[in-house]
Each structure stands twice: as structure tokens, then as C-alpha cells.
XYZ file of C-alpha atoms in Angstrom:
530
model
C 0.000 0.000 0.000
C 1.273 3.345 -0.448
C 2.111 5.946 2.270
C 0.188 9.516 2.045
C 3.544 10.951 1.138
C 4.141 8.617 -2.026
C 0.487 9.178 -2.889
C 0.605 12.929 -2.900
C 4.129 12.770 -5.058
C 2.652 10.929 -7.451
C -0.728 12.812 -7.552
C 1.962 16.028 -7.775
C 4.024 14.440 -10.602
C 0.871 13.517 -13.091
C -0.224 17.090 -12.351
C 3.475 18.230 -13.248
C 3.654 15.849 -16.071
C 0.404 17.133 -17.905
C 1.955 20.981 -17.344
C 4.889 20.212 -19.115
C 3.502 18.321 -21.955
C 1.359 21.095 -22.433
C 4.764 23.644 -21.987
C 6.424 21.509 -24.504
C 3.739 21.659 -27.542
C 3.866 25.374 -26.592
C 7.470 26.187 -26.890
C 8.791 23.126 -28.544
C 11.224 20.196 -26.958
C 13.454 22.019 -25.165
C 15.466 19.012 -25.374
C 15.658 18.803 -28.798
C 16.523 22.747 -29.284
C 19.440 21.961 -26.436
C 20.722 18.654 -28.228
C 20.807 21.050 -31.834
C 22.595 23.606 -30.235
C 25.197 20.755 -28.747
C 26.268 19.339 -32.351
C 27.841 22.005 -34.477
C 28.411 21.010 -37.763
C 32.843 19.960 -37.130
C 35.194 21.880 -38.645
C 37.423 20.496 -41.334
C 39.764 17.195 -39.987
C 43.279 18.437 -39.281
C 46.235 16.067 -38.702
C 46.519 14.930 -35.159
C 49.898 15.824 -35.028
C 49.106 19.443 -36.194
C 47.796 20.602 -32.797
C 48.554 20.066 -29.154
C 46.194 18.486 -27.225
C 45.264 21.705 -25.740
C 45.667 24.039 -28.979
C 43.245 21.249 -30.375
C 40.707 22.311 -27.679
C 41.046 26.239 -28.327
C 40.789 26.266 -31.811
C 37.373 24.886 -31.218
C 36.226 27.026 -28.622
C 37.650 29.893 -30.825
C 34.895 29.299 -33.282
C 32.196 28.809 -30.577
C 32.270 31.578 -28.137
C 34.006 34.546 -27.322
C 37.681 34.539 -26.005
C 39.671 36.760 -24.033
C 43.656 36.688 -23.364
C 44.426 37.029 -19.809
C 47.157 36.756 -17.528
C 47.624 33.933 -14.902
C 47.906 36.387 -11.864
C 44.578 37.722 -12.728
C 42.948 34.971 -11.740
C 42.465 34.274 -7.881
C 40.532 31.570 -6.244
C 38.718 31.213 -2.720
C 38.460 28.304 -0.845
C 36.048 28.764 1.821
C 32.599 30.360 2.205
C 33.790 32.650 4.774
C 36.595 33.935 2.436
C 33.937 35.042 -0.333
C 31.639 36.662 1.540
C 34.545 38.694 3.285
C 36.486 39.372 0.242
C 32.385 40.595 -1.838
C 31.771 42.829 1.194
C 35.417 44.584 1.185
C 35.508 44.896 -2.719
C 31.522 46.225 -2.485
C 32.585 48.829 -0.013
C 35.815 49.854 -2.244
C 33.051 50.144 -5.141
C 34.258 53.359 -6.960
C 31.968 53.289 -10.671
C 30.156 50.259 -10.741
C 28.498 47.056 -8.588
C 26.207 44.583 -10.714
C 25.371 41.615 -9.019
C 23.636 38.452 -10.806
C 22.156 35.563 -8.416
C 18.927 33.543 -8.167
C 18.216 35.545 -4.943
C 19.438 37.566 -2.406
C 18.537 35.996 1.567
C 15.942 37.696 3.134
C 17.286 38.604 6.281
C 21.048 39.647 4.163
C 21.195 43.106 6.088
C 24.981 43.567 6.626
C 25.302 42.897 2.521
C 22.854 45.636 1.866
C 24.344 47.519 4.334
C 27.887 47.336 2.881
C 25.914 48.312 -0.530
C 24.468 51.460 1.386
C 28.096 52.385 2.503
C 29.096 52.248 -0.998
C 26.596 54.210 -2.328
C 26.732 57.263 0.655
C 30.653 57.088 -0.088
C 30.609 57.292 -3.514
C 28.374 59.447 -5.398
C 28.796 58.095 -8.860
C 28.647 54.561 -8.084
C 25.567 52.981 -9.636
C 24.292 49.569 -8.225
C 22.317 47.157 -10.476
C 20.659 43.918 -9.231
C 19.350 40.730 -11.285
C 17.549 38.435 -9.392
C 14.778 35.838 -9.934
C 11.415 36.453 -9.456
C 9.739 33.161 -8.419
C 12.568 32.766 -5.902
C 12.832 36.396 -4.981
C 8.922 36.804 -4.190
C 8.109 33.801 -2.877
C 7.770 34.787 0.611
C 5.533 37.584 -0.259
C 3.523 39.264 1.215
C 6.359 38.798 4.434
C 9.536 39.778 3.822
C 11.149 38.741 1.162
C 14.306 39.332 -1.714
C 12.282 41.959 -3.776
C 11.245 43.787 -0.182
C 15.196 44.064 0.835
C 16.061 45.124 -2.348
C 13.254 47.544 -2.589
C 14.551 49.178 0.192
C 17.720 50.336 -1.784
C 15.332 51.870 -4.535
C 13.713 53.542 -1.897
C 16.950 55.433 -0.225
C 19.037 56.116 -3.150
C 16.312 56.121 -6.244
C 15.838 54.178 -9.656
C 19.176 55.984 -11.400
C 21.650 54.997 -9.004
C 19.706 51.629 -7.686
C 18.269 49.233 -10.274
C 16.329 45.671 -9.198
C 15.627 43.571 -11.941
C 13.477 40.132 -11.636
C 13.613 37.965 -14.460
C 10.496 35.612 -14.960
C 10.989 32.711 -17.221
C 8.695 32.600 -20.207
C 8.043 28.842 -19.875
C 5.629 29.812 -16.988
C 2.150 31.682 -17.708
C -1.870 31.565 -17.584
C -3.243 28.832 -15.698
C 0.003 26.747 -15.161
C 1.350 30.440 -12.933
C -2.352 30.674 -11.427
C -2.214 26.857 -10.312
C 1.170 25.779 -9.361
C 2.615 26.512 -5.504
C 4.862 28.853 -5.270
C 7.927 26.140 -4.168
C 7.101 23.967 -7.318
C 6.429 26.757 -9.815
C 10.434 27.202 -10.101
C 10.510 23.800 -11.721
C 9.938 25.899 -15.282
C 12.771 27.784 -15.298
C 15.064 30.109 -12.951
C 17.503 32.812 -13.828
C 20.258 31.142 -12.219
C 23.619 32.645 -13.006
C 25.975 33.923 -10.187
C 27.615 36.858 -11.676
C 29.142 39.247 -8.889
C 31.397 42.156 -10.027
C 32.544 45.299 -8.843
C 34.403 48.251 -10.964
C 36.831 46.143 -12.728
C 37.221 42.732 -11.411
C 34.091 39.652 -11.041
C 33.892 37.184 -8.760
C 32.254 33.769 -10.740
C 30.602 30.851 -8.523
C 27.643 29.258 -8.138
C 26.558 30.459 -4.886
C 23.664 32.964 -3.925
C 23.910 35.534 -1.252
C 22.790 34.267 1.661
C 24.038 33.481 4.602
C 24.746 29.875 4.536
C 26.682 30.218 1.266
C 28.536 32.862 3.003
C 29.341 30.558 6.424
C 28.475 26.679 5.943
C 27.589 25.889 2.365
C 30.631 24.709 0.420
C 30.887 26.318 -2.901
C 33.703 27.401 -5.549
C 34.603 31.257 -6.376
C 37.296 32.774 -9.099
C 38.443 35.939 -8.985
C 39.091 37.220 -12.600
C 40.547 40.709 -12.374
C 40.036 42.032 -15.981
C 38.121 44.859 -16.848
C 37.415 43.417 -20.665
C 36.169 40.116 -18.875
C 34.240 42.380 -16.346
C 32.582 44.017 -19.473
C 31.662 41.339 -21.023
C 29.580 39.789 -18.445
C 28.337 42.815 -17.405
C 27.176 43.260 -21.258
C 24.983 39.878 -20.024
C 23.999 40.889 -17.448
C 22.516 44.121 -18.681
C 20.852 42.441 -21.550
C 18.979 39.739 -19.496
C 17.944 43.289 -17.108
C 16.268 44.975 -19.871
C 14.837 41.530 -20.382
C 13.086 41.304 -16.576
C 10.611 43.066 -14.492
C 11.391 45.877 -12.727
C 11.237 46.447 -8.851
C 9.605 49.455 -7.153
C 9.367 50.084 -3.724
C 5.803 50.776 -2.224
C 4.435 52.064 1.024
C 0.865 50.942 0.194
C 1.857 47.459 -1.037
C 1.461 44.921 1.873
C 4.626 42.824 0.433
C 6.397 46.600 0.677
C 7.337 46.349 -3.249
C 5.596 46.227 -6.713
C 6.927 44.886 -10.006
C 6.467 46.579 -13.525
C 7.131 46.015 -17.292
C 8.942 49.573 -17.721
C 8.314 51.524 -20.952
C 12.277 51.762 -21.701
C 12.081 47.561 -21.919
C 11.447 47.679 -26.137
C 10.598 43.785 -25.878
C 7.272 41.872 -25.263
C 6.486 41.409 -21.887
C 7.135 37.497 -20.753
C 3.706 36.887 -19.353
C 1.757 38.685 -22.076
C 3.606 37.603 -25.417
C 5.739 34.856 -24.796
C 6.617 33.898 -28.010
C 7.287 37.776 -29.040
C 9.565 38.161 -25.993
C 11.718 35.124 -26.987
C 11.992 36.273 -30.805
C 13.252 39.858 -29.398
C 15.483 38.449 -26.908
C 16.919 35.900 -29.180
C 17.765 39.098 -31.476
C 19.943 40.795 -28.293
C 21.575 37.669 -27.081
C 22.586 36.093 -29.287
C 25.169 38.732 -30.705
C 26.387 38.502 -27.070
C 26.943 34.716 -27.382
C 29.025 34.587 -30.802
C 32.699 34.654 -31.173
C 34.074 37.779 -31.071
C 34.739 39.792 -34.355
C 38.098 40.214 -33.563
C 39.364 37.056 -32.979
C 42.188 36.938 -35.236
C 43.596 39.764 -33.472
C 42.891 38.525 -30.093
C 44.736 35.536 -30.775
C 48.085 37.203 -32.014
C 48.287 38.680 -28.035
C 50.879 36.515 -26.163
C 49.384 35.264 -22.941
C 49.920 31.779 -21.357
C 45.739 32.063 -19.884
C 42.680 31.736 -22.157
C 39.078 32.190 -21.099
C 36.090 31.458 -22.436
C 32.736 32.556 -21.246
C 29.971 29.897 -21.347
C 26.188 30.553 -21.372
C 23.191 28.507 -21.582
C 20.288 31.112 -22.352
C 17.802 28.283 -24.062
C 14.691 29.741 -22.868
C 15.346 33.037 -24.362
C 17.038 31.476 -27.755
C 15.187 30.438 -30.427
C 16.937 28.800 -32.209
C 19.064 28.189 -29.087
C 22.781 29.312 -29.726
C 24.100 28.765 -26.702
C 27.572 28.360 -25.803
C 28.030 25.812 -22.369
C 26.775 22.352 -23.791
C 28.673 22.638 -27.126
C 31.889 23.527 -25.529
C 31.579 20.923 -23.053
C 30.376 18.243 -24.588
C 32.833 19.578 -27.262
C 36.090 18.626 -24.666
C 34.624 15.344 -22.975
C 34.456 14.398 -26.515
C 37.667 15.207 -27.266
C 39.050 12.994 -23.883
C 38.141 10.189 -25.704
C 40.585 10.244 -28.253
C 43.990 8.629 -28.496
C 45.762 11.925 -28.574
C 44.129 12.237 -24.608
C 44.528 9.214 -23.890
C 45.789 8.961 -20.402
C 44.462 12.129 -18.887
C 43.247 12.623 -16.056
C 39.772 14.297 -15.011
C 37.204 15.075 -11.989
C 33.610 16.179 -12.048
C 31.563 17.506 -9.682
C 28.086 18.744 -8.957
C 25.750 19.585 -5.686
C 22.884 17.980 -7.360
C 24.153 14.865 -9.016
C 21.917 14.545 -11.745
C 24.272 15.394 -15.310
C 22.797 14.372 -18.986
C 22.676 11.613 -20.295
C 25.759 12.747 -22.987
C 27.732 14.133 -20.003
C 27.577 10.431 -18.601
C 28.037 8.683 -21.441
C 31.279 10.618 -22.538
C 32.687 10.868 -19.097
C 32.181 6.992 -19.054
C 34.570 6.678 -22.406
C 37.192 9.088 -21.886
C 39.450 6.779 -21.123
C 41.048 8.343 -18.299
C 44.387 7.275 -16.053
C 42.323 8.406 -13.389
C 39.182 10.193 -12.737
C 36.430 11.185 -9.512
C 33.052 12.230 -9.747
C 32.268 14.075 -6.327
C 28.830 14.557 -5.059
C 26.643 15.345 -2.110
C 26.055 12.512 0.456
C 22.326 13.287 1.233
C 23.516 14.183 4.587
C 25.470 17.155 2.607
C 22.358 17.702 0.245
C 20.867 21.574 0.483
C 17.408 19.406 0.610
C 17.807 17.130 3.118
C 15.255 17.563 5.783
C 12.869 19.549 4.014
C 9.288 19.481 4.136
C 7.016 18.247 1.108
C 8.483 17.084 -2.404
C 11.974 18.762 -1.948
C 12.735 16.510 0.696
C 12.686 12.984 -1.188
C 15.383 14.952 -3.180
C 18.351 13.837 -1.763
C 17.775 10.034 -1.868
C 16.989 10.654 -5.520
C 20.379 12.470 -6.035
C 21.802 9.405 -4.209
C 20.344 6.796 -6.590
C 21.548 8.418 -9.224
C 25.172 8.588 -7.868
C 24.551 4.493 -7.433
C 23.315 3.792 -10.881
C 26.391 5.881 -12.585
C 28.622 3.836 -9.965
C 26.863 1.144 -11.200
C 27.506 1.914 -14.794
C 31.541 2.686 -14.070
C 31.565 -1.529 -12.775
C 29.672 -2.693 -15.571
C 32.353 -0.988 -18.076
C 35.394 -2.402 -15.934
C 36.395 0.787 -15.005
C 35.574 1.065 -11.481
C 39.846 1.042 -10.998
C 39.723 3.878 -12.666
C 37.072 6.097 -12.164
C 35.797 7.029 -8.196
C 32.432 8.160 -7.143
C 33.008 10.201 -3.944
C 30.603 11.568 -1.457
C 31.419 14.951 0.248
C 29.971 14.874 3.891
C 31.082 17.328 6.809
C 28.505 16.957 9.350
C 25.020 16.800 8.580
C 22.686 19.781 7.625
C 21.254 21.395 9.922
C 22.914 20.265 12.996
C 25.801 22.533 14.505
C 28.813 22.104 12.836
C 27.037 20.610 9.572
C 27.554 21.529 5.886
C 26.407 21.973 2.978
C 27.991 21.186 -0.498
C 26.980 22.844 -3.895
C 30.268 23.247 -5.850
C 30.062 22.363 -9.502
C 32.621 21.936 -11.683
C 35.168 20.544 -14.594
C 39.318 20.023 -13.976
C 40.981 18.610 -16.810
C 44.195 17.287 -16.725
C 46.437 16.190 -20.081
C 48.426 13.348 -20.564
C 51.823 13.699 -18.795
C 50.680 16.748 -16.424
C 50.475 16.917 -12.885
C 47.961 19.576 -12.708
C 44.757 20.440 -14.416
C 44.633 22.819 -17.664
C 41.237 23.434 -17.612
C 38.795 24.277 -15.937
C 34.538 25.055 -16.039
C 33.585 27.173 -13.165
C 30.182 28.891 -13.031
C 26.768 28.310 -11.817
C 25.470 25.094 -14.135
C 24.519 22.016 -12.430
C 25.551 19.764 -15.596
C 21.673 18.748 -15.587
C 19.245 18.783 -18.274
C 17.532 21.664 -15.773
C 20.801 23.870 -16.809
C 20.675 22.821 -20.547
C 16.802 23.360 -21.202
C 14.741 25.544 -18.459
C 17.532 27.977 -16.676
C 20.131 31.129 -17.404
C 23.326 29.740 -16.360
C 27.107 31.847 -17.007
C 30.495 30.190 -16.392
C 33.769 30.570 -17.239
C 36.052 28.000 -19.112
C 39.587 28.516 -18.185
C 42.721 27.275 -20.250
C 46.010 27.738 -19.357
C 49.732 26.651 -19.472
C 51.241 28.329 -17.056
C 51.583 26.636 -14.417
C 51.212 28.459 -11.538
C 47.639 28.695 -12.079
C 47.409 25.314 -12.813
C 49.055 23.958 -9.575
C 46.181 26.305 -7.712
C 43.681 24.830 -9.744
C 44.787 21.579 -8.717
C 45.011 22.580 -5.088
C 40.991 23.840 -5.425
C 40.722 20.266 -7.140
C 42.268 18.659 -3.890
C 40.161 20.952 -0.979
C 37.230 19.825 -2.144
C 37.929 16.368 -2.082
C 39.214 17.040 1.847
C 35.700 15.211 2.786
C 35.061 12.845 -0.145
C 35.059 9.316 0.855
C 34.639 6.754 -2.116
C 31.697 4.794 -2.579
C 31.458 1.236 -3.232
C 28.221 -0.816 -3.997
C 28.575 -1.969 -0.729
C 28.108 1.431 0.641
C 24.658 2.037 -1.368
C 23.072 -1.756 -0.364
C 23.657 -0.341 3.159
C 19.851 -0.425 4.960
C 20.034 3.870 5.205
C 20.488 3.290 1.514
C 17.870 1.036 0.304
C 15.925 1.930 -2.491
C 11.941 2.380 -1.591
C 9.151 4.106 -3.256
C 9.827 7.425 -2.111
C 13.065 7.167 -4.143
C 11.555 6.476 -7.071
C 8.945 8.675 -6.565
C 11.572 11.194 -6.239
C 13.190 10.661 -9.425
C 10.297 10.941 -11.093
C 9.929 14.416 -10.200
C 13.926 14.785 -10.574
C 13.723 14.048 -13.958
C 10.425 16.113 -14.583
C 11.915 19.181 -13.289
C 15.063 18.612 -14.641
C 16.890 18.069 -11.797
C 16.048 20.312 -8.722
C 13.631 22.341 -7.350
């Protein structure tokens, strides 16, 4: 017989199920639009002795996505949660032109961050703040406090020119679905999820939010990149996806203490009125942003030992979808599985373990010396102990981890490749973490220390590739320097990875029930988390 909470997941995922079909004859397969934008039509074959492994990488992602030539030193990267928020508040209160800040929300009760923002802004009188949030997430609380309601606050004291709040609300979400759906499942269509925080000059990439467990007990990664033509660029994103969201107002009448509008200076459709219209005009703005730069000859004459390349997945607002993070990586796990890589040496990791079917399936032939996929233990998993669907999330996220261990035995290749689970503590308890880092390290054949790198705010997930705005940065380098502190960052956040075996998951804590499966179920509905 099933239990009230298996019944009401199930009732939950046919009502999810029939939303999404209906989403999907809508909009199209977003699927299919992600898997199209994933196989570029390959360039010409060139001799394998023509390019170096890692030249053979480049010259691809030259003809994807923009590059910029950077040094080593610019790049600096945190290790602790602690050290970001410390080192965000100090450069915030430095703030001399400019502070734009991109994250799915902004905690409620952040009111020494807004403070330091505050500072800034009575300091400096030409400093100009702008804010991109996400409007299911930031409103949800609402009418109580909130993310709009803090942020309104800023509008209030310093006014519209020098404070701007921006919500973005995906298109994939309208009419009835919006009227019908709770507020906690209603992010399941889409989230503007990319963690892009910069101030003047330099921009700090992660995949954190700002609140305070990412900024205490929430284990995360975060790279420095002090370049002002990096900063631009990003902030050329971030200002396009702005003029693409609503706008927040503060309001002394409004119980929730804010109000969002469609301003008159946003030329496109509005999302919840003309869907289709509002991806057709946003497709014409991004995807400019998205293409290789025009001078890339140029670019490449400059003499630098440090490439990066900035990756973004903006399929709901591409049609067709031209974005740049699934080709590229799929693009170098591809790559790993030729003879010229043969040998290298790799680790993956995500908070929610829950990557594509293609990321599996080319991790699983790359042919490594050695490789580690590190994920949450469901004691480290941001879910565990929550109330409703969200919390039969973490033994889905676990299953998954067991069937892709599962998958590394069957393919003789479990001497090879280790599934790790990152546990310190368990939530909610004193002393007990979280873990959300994400991320890619590459290391070629005969290195000690990774060349690459993927750092951003993707989950690897078909979430990331189909419903959400992600941004990350691709990093490629030779000297190495930077790639001994990459492989340091590689290292920390293995500090509490133990290995799995399938021992471990037949344990009786591990045992796969109903809920489980009732859990991936909606995992795989919502593409991965909620």
C-alpha cells in the first residue's frame, strides 16, 4: 500500500507531467533545441599531429564563443565560504563606478550585505548599483519579507538611477500553469540562475547565492578574474537579461512593501503577455552577445599563457538556441576520448548529481588514467530535511550517484574512475555543511595539474541545458602556476570525499523504496532540482 507521502508525489508528478507536456507543444522540446545547439556542424579534420592536445581544444572554442587573453595572476581563487563573503563585502565597499550583481536571490534577512551596498553608495556618489535576481525565488515569501522587499529598500533610499532591481520571470511559466502551481514547485519551469558578482573592474564567478549559509556553511567554488574586458563582457549579459526582466519598485501601500512593472524603456514583449514575441526579441539581443568575437584573429596574435572562455546557456530566451556551455563541453569530454588524450586525467563535480545523459556517457569513455566524480552525500544535500516534495530529493540524487557507480563496474572501469561523497557533518545540525560546488578540472596526458577548468553556476543537468540562465567561465592555461592552484581547489574539495562502493549504497540507510523512485520521477520532470 502506499504511504500519504508517495500518494501525494505521485498525484503532484501527473499534475506536473500534464503541465509540461502542455509547456512543450507550446514552446517546442526544449530538449531537442538543447541537443541542436550541442552538435555544431565539425570543422574540417586536421592532422593529429598538427595541434597540441590543448591548442586542439582552443581552436574549437575559438569558433564557438568569445575569447579573451588574460594573464595567470589575474585569476584568484577562494576556498572557503567565509573567504567570499569577506572578500564581496570589502571589494563592495571599495566600489568606486560600478556594482552589478547576478544571483537567483538575495537571503531575506542579508542586512549587513545591503548595508555594505548602502556604505558604498553614501561614499561614492557616482557609483551605480544594479541587481538581477529571480522572481519566483525572490517573491516567494511575499507578502512577508522577502528578496524583492530588501532590495526595494535600496530603490527607496538612493532612487531608480543609481539603484536598479531587476526580476527575471521565465517565459516557460504563464496563464493557468502560474495561477495553479505553488509557489515552491512553480520554479521547476525555469530560474535565472547565473551567479555573476562584479565590482568596478574585477568579477567574482561561482555558483553560490547571497545568503548566509553560502557565506558561512555551504561549500561552494569562487574565481576571482581581475580584468576589466572580462568584467565588461559579463556585465554586457547581465545588462541584456535586465532589460529583459521586471522591474522592482518600492511601495508604502503594497502589503509585500514592493511592486513589479514592465517599464516603458524595456522595447521587448512582456514574458507573461507575449511569450513567443519576448523570446523572438530576446533571441535578437543575445545572441550577438553569445558569438565569437569579431576580432578574434587579433585577439589571438596577443601573447598570454591564460585563455578564457565565457559559457552561457540562455535556451529559454534562444530560439533557435545558440548557446555556448553544452557545445563547448560536450565539445572537450568528446575530445578525452581520443587517443591523442589518452591517459588524462579528469574530476567532475556537482551539488545535485543529476548530469545528462551525454555528459555520462562521454565521461564513461574518456578513457582516463584516473578520474572522480564528487557529489553530495544526502547528509550534505541543500534538501535534506525539508518538508514536502523537496525533501525525497536527496535520496533521488543518491540513486543516481549508485546507478552511474553502477555503470563505471559494468564498463570495468571502477579502478579507474571514483564516485566520492562529500559529507562534513550533517545539515542542519551545529557544525554541519552543505555542499553545492560544480565543476570541470581537466588534466592532459603527462601533467600533474589540471589545464582546464569550467567554473560557473550550471549544475551539468538537463535543468541547466533546457529551463535555466546559467554563465560560467572555461579557463585554459599553461602556465603553471595557475594550474598547480587549480589543482590545489581540485584537492580541498575532495578534503571530505570518501569513495563509494556498492557496498556502501546496499547499506539499509540506503535502500531503495518508493519514495526514491517517486523522487526521481519528479527529478527528472523538473530537470533536476527544485
Amino acid at each position: 500500500m502506499l504511504t500519504r507521502r508517495a500518494v501525494t508525489g505521485l498525484r503532484l508528478c501527473r499534475d506536473l507531467r500534464v503541465a509540461r507536456r502542455s509547456c512543450r507543444n507550446r514552446y517546442g522540446s526544449f530538449q531537442r533545441r538543447t541537443l541542436s545547439s550541442a552538435a555544431p556542424t565539425p570543422p574540417p579534420a586536421q592532422p593529429a599531429s598538427a595541434l597540441s592536445p590543448l591548442a586542439s581544444i582552443t581552436s574549437e572554442l575559438d569558433k564557438l564563443c568569445p575569447r579573451f587573453d588574460v594573464s595567470a595572476d589575474s585569476i584568484e581563487i577562494l576556498q572557503s565560504p567565509s573567504d567570499f563573503y569577506s572578500v564581496l563585502k570589502n571589494k563592495i565597499l571599495r566600489a568606486q563606478t560600478r556594482i552589478y550583481l547576478s544571483t537567483l536571490y538575495v537571503g531575506k534577512t542579508e542586512y549587513k550585505l545591503i548595508e555594505a551596498i548602502r556604505v558604498a553608495l553614501k561614499t561614492n556618489p557616482d557609483l551605480k548599483v544594479s541587481i538581477l535576481t529571480d522572481a519566483l525565488r525572490g517573491t516567494r515569501e511575499a507578502p512577508n519579507p522577502s528578496c524583492a522587499s530588501l532590495l526595494a529598500s535600496l530603490v527607496q533610499t538612493f532612487g531608480p538611477d543609481r539603484v536598479e532591481v531587476r526580476m527575471f520571470h521565465t517565459p516557460n511559466l504563464t496563464g493557468i500553469r502560474k495561477r495553479l502551481l505553488p509557489k515552491r514547485i512553480n520554479e521547476g519551469w525555469g530560474l535565472q540562475h547565473m551567479k555573476l558578482y562584479a565590482v568596478d573592474d574585477e568579477i567574482i564567478m561561482s555558483g553560490a547565492n547571497l545568503s548566509d549559509d553560502y557565506f558561512t556553511n555551504r561549500q561552494d567554488r569562487y574565481h576571482i578574474i581581475k580584468s576589466a574586458e572580462v568584467t565588461d563582457y559579463f556585465h554586457r549579459i547581465h545588462r541584456a537579461v535586465c532589460k529583459l526582466s521586471y522591474r522592482v519598485n518600492s511601495s508604502a501601500t503594497e502589503p509585500s512593501g514592493f511592486t513589479l512593472d514592465w517599464p516603458e524603456n524595456n522595447t521587448h514583449p512582456e514574458p507573461l503577455k507575449d511569450p513567443k514575441g519576448y523570446i523572438a526579441s530576446a533571441t535578437k539581443v543575445l545572441a550577438p552577445l553569445l558569438a565569437p568575437r569579431p576580432d578574434a584573429a587579433a585577439v589571438s596574435e596577443k601573447v598570454t599563457d591564460t585563455q578564457i572562455y565565457p559559457l552561457s546557456q540562455m535556451t529559454p530566451l534562444l530560439n533557435p538556441d545558440t548557446s555556448t556551455e553544452l557545445p563547448a563541453l560536450l565539445n572537450i569530454l568528446q575530445k578525452l576520448g581520443q587517443p591523442a588524450f589518452a591517459g588524462c586525467k579528469w574530476t567532475f563535480t556537482a551539488g545535485y548529481f543529476n548530469m545528462t545523459p551525454e555528459v555520462r556517457r562521454l565521461l564513461l569513455q574518456s578513457n582516463p588514467a584516473s578520474a572522480t566524480v564528487v557529489a553530495a552525500s544526502p547528509w550534505a544535500n541543500g534538501f535534506y530535511g525539508s518538508k514536502g516534495v523537496s525533501g525525497l530529493l536527496p535520496a533521488a540524487y543518491t540513486y543516481l550517484s549508485r546507478r552511474f557507480l553502477d555503470s563505471v563496474y559494468r564498463s570495468g572501469l571502477d579502478d579507474r574512475i571514483s564516485v566520492q561523497e562529500w559529507r562534513k557533518g550533517t545539515v542542519n545540525t551545529p557544525g554541519g555543511w552543505t555542499y553545492h560546488a560544480k565543476g570541470i578540472w581537466v588534466t592532459l596526458p603527462g601533467d600533474q595539474h589540471p589545464s582546464i577548468s569550467v567554473v560557473g553556476s550550471s549544475n551539468y543537468t538537463k535543468r541547466s541545458y533546457s529551463l535555466d540562465l546559467e554563465a560560467n567561465t572555461l579557463i585554459v592555461t599553461k602556465n603553471e602556476d595557475l594550474k598547480r592552484r587549480l589543482g590545489e581547489e581540485e584537492k580541498w574539495l575532495q578534503e571530505y570525499a570518501t569513495p563509494m562502493t556498492p557496498d556502501d549504497y546496499a547499506k539499509a540507510e540506503r535502500r531503495v523504496g518508493l519514495h526514491v523512485r517517486v523522487a526521481m520521477w519528479i527529478v527528472s520532470l523538473v530537470g533536476g532540482a527544485l
